PDB file of C-alpha atoms in Angstrom:
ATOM      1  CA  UNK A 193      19.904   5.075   6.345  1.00 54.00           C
ATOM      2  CA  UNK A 194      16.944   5.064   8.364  1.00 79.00           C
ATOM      3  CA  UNK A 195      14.004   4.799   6.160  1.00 92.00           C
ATOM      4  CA  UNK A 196      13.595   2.125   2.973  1.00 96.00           C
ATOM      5  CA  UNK A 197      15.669   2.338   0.617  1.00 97.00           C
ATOM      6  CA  UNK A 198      14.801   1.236  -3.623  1.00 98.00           C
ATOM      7  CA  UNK A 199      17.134   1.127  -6.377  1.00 97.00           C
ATOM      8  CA  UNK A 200      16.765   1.664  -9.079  1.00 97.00           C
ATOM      9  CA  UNK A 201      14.558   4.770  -8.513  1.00 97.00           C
ATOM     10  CA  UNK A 202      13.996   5.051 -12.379  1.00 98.00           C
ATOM     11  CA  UNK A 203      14.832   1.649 -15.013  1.00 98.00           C
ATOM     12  CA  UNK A 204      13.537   1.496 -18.737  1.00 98.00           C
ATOM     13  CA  UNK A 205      13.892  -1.472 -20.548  1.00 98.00           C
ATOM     14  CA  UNK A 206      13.638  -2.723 -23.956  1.00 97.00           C
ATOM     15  CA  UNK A 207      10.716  -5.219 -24.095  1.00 97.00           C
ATOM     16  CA  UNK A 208      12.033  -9.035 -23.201  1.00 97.00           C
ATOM     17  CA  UNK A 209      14.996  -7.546 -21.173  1.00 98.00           C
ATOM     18  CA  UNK A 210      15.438  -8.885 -17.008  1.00 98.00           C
ATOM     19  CA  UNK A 211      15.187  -6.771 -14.405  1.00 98.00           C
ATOM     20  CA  UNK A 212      15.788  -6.587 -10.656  1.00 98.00           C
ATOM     21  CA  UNK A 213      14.831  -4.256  -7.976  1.00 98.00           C
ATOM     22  CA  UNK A 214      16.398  -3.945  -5.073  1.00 98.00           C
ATOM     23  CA  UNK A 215      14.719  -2.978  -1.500  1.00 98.00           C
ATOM     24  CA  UNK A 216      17.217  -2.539   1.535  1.00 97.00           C
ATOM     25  CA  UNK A 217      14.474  -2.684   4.639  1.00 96.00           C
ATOM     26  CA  UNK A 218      14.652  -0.423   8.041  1.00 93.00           C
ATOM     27  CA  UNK A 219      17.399  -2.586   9.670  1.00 91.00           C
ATOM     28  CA  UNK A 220      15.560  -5.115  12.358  1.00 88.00           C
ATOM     29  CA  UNK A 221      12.218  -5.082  10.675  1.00 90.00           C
ATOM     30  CA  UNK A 222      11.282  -8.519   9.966  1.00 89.00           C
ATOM     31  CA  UNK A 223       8.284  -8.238   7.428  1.00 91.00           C
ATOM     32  CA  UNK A 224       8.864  -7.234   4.098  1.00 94.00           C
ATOM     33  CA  UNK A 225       6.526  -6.430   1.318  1.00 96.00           C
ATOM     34  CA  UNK A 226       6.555  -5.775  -2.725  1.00 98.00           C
ATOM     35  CA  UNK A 227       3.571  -4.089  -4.306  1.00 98.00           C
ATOM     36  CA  UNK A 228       2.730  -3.058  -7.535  1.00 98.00           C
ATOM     37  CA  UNK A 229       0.925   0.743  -8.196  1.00 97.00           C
ATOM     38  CA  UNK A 230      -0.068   1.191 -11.360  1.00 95.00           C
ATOM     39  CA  UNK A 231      -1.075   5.361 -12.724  1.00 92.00           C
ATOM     40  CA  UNK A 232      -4.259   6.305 -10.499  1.00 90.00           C
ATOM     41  CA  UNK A 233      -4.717   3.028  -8.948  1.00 93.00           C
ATOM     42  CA  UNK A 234      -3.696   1.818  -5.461  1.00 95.00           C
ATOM     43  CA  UNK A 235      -0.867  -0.852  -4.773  1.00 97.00           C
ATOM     44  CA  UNK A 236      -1.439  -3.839  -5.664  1.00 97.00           C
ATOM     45  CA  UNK A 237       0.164  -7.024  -3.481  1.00 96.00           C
ATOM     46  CA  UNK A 238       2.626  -8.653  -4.725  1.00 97.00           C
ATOM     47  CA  UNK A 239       4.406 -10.957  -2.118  1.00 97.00           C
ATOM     48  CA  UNK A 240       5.335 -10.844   1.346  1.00 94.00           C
ATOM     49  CA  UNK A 241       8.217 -11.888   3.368  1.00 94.00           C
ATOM     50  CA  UNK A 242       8.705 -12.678   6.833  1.00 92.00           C
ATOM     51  CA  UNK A 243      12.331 -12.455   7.849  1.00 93.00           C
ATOM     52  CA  UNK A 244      13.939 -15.010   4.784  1.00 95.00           C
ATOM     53  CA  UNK A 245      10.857 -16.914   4.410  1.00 95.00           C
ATOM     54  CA  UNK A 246       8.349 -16.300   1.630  1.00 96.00           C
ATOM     55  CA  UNK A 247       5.017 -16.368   3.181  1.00 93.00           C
ATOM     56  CA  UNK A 248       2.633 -15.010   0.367  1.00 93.00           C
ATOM     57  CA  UNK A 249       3.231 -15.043  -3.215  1.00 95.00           C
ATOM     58  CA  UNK A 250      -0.593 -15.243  -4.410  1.00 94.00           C
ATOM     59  CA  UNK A 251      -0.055 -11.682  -6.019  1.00 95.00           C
ATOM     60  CA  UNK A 252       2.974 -12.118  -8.602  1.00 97.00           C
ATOM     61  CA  UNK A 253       1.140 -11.784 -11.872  1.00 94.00           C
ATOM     62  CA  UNK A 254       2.800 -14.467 -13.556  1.00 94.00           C
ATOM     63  CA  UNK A 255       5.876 -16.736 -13.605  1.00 95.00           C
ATOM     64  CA  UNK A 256       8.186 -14.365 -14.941  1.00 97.00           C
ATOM     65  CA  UNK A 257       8.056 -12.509 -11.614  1.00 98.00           C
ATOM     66  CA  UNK A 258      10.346 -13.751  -8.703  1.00 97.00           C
ATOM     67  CA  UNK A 259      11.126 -12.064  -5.119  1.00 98.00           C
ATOM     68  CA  UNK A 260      13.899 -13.494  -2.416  1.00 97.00           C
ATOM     69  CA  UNK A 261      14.978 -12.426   0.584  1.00 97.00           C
ATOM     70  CA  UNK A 262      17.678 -15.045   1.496  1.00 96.00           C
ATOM     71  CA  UNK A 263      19.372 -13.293   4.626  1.00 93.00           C
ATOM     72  CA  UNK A 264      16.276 -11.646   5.600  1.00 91.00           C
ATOM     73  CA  UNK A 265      17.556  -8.117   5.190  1.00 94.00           C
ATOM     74  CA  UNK A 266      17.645  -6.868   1.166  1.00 97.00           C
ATOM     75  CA  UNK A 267      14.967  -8.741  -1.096  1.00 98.00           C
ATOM     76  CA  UNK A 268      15.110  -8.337  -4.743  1.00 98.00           C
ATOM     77  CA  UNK A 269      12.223  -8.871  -7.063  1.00 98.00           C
ATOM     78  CA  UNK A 270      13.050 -10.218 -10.689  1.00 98.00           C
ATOM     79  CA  UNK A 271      11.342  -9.398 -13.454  1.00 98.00           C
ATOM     80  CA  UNK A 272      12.325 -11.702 -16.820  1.00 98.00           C
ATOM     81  CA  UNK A 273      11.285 -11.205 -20.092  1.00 98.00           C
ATOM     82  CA  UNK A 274       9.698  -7.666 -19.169  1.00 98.00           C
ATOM     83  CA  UNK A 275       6.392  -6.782 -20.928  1.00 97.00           C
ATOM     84  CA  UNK A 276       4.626  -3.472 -21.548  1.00 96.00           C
ATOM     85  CA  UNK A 277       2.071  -4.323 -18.916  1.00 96.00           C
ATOM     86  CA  UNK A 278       5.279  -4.613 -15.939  1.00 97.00           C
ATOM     87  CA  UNK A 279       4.827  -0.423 -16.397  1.00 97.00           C
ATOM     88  CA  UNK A 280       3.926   0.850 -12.928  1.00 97.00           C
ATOM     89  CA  UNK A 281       6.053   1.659  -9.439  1.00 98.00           C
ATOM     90  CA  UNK A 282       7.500  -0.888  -7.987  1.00 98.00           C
ATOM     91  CA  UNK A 283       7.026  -0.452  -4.277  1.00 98.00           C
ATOM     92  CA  UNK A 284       8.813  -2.241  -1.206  1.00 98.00           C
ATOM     93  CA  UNK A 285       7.384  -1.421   2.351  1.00 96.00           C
ATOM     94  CA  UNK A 286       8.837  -3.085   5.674  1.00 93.00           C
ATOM     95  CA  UNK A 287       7.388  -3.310   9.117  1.00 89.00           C
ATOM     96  CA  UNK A 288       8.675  -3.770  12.332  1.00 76.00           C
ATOM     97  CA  UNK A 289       7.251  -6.599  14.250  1.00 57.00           C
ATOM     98  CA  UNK A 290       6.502 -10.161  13.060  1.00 47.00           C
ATOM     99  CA  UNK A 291       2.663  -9.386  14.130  1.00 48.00           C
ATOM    100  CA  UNK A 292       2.516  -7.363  11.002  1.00 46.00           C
ATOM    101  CA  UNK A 293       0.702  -4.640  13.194  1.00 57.00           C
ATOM    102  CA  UNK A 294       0.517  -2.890   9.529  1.00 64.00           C
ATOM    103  CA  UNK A 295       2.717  -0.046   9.979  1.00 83.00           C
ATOM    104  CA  UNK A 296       4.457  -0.312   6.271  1.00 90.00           C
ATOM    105  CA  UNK A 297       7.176   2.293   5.819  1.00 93.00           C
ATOM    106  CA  UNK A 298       7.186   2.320   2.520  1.00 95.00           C
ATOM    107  CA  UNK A 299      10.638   3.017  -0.140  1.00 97.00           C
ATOM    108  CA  UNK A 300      10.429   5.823  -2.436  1.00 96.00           C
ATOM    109  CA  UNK A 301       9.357   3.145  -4.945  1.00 97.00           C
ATOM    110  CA  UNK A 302      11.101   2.094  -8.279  1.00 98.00           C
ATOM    111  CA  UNK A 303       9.294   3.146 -11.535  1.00 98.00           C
ATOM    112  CA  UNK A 304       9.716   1.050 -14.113  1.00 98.00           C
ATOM    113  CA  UNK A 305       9.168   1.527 -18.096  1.00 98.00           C
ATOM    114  CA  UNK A 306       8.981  -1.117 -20.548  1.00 97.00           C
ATOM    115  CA  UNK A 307       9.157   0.315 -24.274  1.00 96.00           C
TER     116      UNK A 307
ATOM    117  CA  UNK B 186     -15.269  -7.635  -7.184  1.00 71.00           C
ATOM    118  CA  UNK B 187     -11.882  -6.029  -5.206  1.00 80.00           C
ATOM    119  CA  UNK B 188     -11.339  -7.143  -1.634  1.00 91.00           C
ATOM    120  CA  UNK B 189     -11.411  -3.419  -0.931  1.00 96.00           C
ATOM    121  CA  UNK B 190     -13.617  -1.122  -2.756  1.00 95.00           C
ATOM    122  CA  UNK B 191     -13.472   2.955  -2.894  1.00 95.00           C
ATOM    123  CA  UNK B 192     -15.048   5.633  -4.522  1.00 88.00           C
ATOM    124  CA  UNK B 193     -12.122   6.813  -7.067  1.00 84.00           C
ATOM    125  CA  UNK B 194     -13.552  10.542  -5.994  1.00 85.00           C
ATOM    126  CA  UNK B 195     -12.005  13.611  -6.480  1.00 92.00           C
ATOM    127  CA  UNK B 196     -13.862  14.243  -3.590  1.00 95.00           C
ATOM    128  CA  UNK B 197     -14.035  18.500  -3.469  1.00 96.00           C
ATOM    129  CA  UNK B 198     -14.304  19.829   0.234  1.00 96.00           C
ATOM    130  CA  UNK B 199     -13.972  23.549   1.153  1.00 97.00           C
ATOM    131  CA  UNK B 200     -11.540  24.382   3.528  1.00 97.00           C
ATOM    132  CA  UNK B 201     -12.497  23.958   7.217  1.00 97.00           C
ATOM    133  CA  UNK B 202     -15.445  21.504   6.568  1.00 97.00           C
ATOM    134  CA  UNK B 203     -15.597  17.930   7.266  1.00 97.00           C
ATOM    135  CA  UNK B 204     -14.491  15.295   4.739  1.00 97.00           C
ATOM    136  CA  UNK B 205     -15.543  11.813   4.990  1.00 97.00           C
ATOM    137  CA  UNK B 206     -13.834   8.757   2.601  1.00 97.00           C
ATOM    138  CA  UNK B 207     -15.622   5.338   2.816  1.00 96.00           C
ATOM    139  CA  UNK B 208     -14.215   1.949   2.034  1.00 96.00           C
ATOM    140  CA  UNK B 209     -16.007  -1.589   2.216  1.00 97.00           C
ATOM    141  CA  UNK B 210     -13.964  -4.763   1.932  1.00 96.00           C
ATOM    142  CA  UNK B 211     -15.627  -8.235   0.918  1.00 95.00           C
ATOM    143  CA  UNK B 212     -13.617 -10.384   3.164  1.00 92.00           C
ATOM    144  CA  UNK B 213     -15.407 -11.200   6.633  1.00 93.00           C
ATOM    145  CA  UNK B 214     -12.500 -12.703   8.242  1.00 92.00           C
ATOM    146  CA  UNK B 215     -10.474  -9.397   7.711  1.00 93.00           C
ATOM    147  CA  UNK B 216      -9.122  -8.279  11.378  1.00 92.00           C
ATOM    148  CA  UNK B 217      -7.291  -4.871  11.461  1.00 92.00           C
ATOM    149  CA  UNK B 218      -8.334  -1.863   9.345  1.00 94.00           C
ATOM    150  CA  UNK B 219      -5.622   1.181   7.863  1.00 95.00           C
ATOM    151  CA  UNK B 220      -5.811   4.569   6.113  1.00 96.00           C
ATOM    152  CA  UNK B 221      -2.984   5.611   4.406  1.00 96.00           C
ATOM    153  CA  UNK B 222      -2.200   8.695   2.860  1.00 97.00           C
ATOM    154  CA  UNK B 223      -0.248   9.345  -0.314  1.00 97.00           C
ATOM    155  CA  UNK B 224       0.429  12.716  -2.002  1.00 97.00           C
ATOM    156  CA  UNK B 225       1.110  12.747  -5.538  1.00 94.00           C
ATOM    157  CA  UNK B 226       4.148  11.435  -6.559  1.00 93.00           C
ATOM    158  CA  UNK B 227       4.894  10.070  -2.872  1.00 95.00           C
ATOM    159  CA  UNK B 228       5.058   6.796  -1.187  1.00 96.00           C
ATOM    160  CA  UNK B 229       2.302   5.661   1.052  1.00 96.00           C
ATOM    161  CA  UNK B 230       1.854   6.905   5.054  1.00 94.00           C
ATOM    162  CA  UNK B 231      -0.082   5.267   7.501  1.00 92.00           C
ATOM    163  CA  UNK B 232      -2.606   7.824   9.279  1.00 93.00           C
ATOM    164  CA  UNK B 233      -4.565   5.693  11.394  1.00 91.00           C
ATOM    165  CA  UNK B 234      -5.209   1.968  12.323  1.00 91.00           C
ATOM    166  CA  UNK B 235      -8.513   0.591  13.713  1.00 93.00           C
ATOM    167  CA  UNK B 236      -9.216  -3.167  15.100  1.00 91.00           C
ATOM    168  CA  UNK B 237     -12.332  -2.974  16.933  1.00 92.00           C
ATOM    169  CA  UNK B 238     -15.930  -1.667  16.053  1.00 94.00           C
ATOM    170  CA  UNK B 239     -16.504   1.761  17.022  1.00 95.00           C
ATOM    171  CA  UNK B 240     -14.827   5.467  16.392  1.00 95.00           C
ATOM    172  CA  UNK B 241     -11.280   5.758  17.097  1.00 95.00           C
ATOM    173  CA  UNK B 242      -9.898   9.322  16.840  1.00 96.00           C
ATOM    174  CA  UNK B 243      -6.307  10.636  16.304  1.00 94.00           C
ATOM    175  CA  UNK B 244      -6.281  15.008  16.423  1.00 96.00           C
ATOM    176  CA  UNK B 245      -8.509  15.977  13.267  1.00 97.00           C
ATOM    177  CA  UNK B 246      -8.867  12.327  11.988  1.00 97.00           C
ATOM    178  CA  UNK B 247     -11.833   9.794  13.327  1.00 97.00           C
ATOM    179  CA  UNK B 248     -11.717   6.544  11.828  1.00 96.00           C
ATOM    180  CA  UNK B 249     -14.726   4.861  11.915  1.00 97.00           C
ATOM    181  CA  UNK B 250     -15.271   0.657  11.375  1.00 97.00           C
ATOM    182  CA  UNK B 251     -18.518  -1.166  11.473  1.00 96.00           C
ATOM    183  CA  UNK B 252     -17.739  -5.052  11.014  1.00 95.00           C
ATOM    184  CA  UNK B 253     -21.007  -5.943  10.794  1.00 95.00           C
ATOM    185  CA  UNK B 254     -21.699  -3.599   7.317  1.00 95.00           C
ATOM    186  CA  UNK B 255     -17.933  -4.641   6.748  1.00 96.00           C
ATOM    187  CA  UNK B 256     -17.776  -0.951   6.384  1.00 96.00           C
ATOM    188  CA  UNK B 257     -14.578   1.492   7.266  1.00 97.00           C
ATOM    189  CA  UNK B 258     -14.714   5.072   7.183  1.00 97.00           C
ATOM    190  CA  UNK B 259     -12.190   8.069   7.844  1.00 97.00           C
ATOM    191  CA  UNK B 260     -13.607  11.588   8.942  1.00 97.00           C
ATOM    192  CA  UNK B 261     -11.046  14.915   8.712  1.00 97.00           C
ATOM    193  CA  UNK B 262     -12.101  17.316  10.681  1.00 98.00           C
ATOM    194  CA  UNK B 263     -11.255  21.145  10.028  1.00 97.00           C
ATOM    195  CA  UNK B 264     -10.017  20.468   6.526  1.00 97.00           C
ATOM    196  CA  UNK B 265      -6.823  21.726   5.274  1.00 97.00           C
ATOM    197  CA  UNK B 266      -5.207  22.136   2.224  1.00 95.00           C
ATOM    198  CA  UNK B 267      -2.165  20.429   3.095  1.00 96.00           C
ATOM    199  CA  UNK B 268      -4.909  17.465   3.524  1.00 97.00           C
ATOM    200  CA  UNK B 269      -4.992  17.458  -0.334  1.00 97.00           C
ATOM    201  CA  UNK B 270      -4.271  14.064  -1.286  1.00 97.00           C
ATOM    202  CA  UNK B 271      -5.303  10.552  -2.147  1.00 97.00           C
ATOM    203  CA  UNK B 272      -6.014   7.670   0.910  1.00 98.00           C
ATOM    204  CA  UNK B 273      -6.050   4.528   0.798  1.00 97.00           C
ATOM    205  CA  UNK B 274      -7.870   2.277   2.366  1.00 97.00           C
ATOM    206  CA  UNK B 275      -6.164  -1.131   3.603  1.00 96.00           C
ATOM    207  CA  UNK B 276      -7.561  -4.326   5.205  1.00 95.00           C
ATOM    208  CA  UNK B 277      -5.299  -7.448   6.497  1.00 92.00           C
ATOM    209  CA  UNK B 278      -6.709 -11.009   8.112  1.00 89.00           C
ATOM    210  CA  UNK B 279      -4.607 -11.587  10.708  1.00 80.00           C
ATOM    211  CA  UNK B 280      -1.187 -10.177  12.022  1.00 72.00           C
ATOM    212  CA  UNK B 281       0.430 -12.923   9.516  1.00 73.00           C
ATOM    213  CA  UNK B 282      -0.694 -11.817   6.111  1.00 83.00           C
ATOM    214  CA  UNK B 283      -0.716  -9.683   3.496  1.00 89.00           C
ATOM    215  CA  UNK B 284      -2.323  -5.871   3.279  1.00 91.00           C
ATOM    216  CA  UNK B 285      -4.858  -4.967   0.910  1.00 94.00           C
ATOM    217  CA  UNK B 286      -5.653  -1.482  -0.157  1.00 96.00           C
ATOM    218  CA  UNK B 287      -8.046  -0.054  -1.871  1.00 96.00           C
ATOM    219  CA  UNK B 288      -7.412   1.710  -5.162  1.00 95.00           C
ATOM    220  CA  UNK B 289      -7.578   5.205  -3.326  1.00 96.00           C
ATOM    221  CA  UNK B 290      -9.672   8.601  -2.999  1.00 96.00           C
ATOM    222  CA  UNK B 291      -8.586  11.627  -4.436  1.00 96.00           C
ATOM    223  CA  UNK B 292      -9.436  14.191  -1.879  1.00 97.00           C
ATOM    224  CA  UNK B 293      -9.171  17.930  -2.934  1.00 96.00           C
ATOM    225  CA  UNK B 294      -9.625  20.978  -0.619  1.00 96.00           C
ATOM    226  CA  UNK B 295     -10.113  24.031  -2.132  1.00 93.00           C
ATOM    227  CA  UNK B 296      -9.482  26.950  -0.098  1.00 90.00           C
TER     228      UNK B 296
END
């Protein structure tokens, strides 16, 4: 397709359970970005990717979150042992050139639910 | 203290007036300056960019920056409904780093 594309657009999970979330960038762009948007609040940064490499991940909240990117196209971001705090959207955002001119085309996010 | 501060609003404009959303950021050594603007239940969209001190304007929308004040402002001019919606305001060091935003404005306009 042309724009970002996020799956799963919807996941609930059972407290402790893994997850992954997928984000399948415009095709070419070679910056890649997860945030985190919690109810009424903006999105929060998460880590960044710059074609396979992993430039920035000062924002993961703790070390049961993990991102790759390993053919810099489709990154996933891991989630083990969700907790009731994980709740929010999960968005991924690309942009076009390597200057990171900040143009993010963002996904239509994943929302995730952790009973 | 967040790198990027706004006012949460709602912010209530009538329709045809002016609205104007502020943002300060903390970090001196940011570079390049966004609004984005995300309707409820949407992903965000970039409206405007801004690198350099001064006004930059784009049809109804006049971003404003003052680096100095480490202040950013947008201006929409001729307010319309459709403008109903919450920006965010997003600040980035250099070309090589991550984006900040702000945690948003609600911006209502009521007809």
């Amino acid at each position: 397709g042309a724009g970002v594309s996020q799956s799963p657009r919807y996941k609930v999970a059972k407290r402790g359970q893994d997850v992954a979330l997928r984000c399948d960038p415009i095709s070419g762009h070679v910056s890649l970005f997860w945030y985190q948007q919690a109810l009424g609040q903006g999105p929060e940064f998460l880590t960044y990717f710059q074609n396979e490499a992993q430039l920035d991940k000062s924002g993961l909240p703790s070390d049961r979150f993990f991102a790759e990117r390993p053919e810099g196209s489709v990154s996933t971001l891991k989630i083990q042992r969700t907790q009731q705090e994980d709740s929010a959207v999960y968005l991924c955002a690309s942009s076009g050139s390597g200057r990171g001119t900040g143009e993010l085309f963002f996904g239509e996010g994943s929302r995730l639910t952790v009973l | 203290q967040k790198e990027v501060e706004q006012n949460s609003g709602p912010l209530s404009v009538p329709e045809g007036a002016i609205a104007s959303l502020n943002c300060t950021y903390s970090d001196r050594g940011s570079q390049s300056f966004f609004w984005y603007r995300q309707y409820s239940g949407k992903s965000p969209e970039l409206i405007m960019f801004i690198y350099s001190n001064g006004d930059k304007e784009d049809g109804r929308f006049t971003a404003q920056l003052n680096k100095a004040s480490q202040y950013v402002s947008l201006l929409i001019r001729d307010s319309q409904p459709s403008d109903s919606a919450t920006y965010l305001c997003a600040a980035q060091r250099s070309s090589a780093s991550k984006i900040i935003f702000g945690s948003g404005t609600r911006l209502s306009i009521r007809p």
